[in-house]
CSV table of N, CA and C in Angstrom, one decimal:
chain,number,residue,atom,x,y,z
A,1,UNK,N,-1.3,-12.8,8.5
A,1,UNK,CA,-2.1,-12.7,7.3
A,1,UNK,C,-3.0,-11.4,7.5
A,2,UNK,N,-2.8,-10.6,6.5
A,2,UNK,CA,-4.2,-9.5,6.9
A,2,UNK,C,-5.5,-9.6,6.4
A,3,UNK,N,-6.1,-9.5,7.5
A,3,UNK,CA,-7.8,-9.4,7.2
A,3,UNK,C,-8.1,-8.3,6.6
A,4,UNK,N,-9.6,-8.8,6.1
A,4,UNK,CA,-10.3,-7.9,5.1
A,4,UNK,C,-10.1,-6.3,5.9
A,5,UNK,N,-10.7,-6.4,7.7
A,5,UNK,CA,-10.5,-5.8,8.0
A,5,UNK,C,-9.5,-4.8,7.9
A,6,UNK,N,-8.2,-5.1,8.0
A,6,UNK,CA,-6.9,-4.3,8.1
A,6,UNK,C,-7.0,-3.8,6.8
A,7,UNK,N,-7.1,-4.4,5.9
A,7,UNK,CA,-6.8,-3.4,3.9
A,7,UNK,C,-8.2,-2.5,4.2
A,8,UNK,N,-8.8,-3.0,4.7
A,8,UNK,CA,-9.8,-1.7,4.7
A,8,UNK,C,-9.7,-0.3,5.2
A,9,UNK,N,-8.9,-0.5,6.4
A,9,UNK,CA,-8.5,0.5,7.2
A,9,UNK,C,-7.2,1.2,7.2
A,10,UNK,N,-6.6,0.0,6.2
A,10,UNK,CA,-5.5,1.6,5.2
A,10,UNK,C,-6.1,2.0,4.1
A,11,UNK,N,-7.2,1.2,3.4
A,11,UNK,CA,-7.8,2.4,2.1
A,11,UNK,C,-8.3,3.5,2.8
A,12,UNK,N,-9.1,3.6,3.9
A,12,UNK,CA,-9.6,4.8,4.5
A,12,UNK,C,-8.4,5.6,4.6
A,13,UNK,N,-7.1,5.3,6.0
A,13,UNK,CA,-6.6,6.1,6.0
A,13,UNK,C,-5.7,7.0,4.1
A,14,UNK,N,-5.7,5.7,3.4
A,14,UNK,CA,-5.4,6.8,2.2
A,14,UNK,C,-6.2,7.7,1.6
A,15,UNK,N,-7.6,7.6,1.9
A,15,UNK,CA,-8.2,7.8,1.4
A,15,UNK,C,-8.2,9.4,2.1
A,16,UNK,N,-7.8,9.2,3.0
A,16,UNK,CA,-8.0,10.4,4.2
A,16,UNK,C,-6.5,11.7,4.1
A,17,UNK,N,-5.5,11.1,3.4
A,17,UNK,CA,-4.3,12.0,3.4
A,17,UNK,C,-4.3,12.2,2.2
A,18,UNK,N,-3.0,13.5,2.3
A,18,UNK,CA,-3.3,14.4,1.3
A,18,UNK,C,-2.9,13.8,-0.2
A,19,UNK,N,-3.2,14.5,-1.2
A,19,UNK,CA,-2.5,13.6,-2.6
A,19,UNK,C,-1.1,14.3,-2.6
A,20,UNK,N,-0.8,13.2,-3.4
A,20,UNK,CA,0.7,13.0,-4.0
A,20,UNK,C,0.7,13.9,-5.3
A,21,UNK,N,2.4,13.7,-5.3
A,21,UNK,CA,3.4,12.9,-4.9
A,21,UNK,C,3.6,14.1,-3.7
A,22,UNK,N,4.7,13.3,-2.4
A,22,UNK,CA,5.1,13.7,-1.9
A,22,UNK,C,6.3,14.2,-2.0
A,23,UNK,N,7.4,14.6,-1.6
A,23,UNK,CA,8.7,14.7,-1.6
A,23,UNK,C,9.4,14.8,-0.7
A,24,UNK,N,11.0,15.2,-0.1
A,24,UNK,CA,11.6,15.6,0.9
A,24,UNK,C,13.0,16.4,0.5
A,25,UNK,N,13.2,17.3,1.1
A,25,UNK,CA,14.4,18.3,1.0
A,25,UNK,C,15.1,17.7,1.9
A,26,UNK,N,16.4,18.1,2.1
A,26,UNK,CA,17.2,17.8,2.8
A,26,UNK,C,17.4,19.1,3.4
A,27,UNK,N,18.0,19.4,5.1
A,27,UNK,CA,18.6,21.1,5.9
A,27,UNK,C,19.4,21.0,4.4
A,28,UNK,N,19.3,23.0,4.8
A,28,UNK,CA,20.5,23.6,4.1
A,28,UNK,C,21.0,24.6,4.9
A,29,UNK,N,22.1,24.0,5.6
A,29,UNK,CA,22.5,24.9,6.6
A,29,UNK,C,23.2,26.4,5.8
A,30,UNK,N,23.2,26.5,5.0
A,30,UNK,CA,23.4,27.9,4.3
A,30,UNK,C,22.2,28.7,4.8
A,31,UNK,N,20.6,28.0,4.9
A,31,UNK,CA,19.5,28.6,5.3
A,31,UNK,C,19.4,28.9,6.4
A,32,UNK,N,20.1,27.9,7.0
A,32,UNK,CA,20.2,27.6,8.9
A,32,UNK,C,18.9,26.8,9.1
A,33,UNK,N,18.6,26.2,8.2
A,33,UNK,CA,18.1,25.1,8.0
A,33,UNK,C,18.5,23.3,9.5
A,34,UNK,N,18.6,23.8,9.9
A,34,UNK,CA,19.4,22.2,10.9
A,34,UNK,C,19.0,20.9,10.5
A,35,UNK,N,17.8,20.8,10.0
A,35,UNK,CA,17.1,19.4,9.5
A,35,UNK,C,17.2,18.7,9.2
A,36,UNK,N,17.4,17.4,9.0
A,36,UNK,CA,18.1,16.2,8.2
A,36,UNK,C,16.9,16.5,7.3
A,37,UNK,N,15.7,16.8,7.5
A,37,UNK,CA,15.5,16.2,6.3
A,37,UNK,C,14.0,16.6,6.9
A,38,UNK,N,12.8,16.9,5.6
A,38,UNK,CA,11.2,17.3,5.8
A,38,UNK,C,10.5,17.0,4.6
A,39,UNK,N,9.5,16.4,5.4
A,39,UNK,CA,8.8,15.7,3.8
A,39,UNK,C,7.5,16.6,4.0
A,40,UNK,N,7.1,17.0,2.5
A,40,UNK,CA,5.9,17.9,2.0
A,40,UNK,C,6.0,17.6,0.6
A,41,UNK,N,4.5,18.4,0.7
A,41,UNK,CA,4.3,18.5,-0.8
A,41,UNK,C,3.3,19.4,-1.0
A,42,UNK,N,3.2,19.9,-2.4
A,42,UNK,CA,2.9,21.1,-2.9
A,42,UNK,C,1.2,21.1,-2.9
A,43,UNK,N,0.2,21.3,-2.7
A,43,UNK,CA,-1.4,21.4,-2.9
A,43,UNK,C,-1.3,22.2,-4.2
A,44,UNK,N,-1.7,22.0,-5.1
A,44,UNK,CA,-1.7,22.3,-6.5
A,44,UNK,C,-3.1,23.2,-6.4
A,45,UNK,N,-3.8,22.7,-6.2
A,45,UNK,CA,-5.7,23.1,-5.7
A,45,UNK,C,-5.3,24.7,-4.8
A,46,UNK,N,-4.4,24.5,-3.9
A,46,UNK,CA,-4.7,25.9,-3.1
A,46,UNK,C,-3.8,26.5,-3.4
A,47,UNK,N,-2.6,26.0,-4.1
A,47,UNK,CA,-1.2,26.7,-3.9
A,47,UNK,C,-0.2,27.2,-3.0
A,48,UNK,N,0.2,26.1,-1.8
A,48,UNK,CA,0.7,26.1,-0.6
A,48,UNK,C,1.3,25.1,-0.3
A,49,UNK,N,2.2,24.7,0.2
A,49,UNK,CA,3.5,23.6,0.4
A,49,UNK,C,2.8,23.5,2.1
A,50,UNK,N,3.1,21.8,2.1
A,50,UNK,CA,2.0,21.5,3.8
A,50,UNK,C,3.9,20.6,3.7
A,51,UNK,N,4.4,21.1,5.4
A,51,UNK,CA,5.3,20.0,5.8
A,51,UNK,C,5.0,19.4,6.7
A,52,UNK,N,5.5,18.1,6.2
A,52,UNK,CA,4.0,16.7,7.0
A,52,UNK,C,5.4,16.2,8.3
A,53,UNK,N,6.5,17.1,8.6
A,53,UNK,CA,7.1,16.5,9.6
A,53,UNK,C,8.9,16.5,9.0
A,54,UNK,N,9.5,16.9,10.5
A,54,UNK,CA,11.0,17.0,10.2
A,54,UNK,C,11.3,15.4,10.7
A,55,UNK,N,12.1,14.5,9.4
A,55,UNK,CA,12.6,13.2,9.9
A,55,UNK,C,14.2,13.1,9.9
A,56,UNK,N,14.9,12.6,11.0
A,56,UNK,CA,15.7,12.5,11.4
A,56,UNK,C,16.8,12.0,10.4
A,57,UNK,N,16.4,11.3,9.6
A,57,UNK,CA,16.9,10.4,8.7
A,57,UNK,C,16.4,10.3,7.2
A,58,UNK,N,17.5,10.5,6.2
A,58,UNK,CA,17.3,10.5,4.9
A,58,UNK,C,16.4,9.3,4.5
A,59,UNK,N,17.1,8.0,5.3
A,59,UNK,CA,16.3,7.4,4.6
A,59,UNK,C,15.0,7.1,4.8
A,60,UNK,N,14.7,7.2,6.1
A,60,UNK,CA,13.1,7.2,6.8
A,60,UNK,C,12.7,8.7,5.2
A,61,UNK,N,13.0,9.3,5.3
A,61,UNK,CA,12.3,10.3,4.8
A,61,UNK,C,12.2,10.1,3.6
A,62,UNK,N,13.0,9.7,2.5
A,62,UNK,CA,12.7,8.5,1.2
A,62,UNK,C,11.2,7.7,1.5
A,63,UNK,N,11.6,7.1,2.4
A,63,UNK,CA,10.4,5.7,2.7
A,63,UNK,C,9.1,6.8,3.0
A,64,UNK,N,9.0,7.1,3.7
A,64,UNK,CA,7.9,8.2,4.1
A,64,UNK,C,7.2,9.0,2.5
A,65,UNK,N,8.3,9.6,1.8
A,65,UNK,CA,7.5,10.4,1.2
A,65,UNK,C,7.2,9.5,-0.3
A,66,UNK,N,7.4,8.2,-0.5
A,66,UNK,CA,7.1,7.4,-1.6
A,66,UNK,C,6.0,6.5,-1.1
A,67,UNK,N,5.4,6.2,0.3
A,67,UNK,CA,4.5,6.0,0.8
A,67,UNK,C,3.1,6.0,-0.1
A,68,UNK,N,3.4,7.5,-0.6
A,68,UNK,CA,2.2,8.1,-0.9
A,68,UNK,C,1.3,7.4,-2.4
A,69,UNK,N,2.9,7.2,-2.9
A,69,UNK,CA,2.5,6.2,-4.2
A,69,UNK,C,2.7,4.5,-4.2
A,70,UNK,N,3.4,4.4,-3.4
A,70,UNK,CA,3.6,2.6,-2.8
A,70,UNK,C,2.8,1.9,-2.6
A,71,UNK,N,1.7,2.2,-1.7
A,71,UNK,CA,0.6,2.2,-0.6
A,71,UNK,C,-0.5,2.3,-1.6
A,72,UNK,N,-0.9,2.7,-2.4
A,72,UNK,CA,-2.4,2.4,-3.5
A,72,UNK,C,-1.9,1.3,-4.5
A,73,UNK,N,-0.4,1.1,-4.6
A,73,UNK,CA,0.0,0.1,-6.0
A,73,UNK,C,0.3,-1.1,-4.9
A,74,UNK,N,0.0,-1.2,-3.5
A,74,UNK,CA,0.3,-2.5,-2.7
A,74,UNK,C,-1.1,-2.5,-2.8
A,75,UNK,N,-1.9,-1.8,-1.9
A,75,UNK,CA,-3.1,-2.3,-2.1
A,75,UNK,C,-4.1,-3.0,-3.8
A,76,UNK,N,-3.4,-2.1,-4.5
A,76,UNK,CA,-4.4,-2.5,-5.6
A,76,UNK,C,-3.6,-4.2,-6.2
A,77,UNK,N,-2.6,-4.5,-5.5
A,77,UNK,CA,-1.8,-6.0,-5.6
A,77,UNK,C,-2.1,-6.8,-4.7
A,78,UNK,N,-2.6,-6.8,-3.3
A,78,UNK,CA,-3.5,-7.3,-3.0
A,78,UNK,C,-4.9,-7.5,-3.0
A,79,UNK,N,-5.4,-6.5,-3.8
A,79,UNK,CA,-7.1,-6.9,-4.7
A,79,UNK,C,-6.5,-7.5,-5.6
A,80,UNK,N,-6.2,-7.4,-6.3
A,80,UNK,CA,-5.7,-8.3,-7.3
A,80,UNK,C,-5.3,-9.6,-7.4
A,81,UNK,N,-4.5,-9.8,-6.4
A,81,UNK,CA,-4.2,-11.1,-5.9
A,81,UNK,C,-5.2,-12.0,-5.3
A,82,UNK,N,-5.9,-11.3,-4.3
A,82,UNK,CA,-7.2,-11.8,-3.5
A,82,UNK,C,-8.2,-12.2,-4.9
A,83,UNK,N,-8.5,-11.7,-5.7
A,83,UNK,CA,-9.5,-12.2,-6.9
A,83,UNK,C,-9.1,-13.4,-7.9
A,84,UNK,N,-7.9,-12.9,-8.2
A,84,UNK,CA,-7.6,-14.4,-8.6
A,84,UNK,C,-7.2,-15.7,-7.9
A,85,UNK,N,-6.8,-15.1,-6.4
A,85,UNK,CA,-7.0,-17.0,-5.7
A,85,UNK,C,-8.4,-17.0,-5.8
A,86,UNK,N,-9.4,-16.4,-5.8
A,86,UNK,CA,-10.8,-16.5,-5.8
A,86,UNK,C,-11.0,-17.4,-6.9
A,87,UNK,N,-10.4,-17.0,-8.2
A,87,UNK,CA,-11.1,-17.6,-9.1
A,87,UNK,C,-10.2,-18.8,-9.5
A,88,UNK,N,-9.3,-18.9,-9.0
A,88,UNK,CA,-8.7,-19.8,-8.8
A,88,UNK,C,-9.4,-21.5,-8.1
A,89,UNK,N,-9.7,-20.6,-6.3
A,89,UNK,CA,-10.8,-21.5,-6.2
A,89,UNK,C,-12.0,-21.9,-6.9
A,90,UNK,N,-12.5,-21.3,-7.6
A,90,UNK,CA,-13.8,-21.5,-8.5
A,90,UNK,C,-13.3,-22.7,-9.1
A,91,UNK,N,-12.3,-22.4,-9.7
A,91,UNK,CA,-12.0,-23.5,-11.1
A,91,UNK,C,-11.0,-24.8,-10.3
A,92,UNK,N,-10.5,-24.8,-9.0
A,92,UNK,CA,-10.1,-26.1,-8.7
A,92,UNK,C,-11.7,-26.7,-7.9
A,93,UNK,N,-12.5,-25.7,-7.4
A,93,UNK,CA,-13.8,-27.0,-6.8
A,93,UNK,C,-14.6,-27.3,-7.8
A,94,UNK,N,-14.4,-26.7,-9.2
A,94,UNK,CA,-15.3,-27.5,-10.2
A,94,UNK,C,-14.3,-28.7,-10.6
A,95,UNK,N,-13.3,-28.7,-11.0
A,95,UNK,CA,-12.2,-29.6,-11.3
A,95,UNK,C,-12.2,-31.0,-10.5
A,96,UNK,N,-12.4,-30.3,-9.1
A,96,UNK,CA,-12.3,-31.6,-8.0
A,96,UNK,C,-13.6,-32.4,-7.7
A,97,UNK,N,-14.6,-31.4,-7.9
A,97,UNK,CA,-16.3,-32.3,-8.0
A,97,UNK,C,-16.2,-33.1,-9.3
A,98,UNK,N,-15.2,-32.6,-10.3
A,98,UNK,CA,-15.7,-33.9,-11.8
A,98,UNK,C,-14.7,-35.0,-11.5
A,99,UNK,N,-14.2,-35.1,-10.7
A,99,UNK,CA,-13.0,-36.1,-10.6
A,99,UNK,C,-14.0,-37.7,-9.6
A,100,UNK,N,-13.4,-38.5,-9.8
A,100,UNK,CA,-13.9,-39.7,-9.0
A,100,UNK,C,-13.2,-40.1,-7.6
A,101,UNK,N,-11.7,-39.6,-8.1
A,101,UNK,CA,-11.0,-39.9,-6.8
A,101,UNK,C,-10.3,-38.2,-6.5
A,102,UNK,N,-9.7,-38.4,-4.8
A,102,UNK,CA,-9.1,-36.9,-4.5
A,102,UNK,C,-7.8,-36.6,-5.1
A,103,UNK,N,-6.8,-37.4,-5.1
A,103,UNK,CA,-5.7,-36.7,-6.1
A,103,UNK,C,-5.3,-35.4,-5.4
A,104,UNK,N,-5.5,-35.1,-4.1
A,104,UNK,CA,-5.0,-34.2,-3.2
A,104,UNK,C,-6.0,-32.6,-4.2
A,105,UNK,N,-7.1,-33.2,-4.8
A,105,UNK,CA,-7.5,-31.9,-5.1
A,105,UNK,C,-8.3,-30.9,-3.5
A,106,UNK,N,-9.0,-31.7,-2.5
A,106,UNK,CA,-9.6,-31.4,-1.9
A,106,UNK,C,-8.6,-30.5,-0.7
A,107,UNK,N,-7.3,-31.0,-1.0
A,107,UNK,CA,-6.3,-30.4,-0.4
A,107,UNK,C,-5.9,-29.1,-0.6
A,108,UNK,N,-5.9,-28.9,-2.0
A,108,UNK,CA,-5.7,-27.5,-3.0
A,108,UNK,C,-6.9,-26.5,-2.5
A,109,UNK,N,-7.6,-27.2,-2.8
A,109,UNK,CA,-9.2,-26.0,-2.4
A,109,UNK,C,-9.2,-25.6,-0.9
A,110,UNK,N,-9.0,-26.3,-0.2
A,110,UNK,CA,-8.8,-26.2,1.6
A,110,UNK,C,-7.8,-25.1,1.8
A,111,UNK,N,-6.4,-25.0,1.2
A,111,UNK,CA,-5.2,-24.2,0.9
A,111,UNK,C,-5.7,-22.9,0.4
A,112,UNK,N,-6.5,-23.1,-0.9
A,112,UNK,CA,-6.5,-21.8,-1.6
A,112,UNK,C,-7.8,-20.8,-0.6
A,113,UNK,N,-8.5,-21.8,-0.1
A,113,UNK,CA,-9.2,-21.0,1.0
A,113,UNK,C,-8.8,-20.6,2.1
A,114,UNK,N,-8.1,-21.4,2.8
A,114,UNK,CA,-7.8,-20.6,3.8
A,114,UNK,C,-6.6,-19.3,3.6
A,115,UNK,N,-6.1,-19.5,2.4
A,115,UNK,CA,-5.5,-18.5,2.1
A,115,UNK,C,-6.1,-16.9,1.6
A,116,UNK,N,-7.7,-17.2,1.8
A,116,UNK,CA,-8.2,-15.7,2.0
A,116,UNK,C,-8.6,-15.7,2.6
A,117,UNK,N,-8.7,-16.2,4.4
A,117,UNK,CA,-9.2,-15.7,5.4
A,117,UNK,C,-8.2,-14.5,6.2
């Protein structure tokens, strides 16, 4: 399960690399290019192409350069998520305080909490 800790410490590092979108070329040995493959992207702001690294593999280099947009729509799905079991809990420990007997509600609330630790 990740801690608050850990989402915190990939928003910094996104917060810390460069913007998107990313991309990747494949070698063009017509260039003499050898490379499977180099993911960059263009700085619009200074007008200069940054290559973030030659990857051995098309498909690592797919995964790598879609990162850039993946990684803020995971994160913003887990705030998302995390707020609604929040309010989730709200509304099963008022539900389970007006009840007379447990009915496994006390079990729900126990669940939905430990499911944001």
């Amino acid at each position: 399960m990740m801690t608050p800790e850990q989402l915190n410490a990939i928003k910094e590092r996104l917060a810390k690399a460069t913007p998107g979108p990313w991309g990747f070329d494949k070698g063009d040995n017509l260039r003499e290019d050898r490379r499977p493959a180099v993911v960059e992207h263009f700085d619009y702001e200074h007008g200069e192409w940054f290559i973030h690294g030659d990857i051995a593999d098309i498909s690592d280099a797919t995964f790598i350069a879609h990162a850039r947009q993946d990684i803020p729509a995971l994160v913003a799905e887990i705030e998302r998520l995390r707020a609604e079991l929040t309010d989730i809990i709200v509304v099963a420990t008022e539900e389970a305080s007006s009840i007379t007997h447990d009915n496994g509600y006390d079990d729900i609330v126990a669940i939905a909490r430990s499911a944001l630790k």
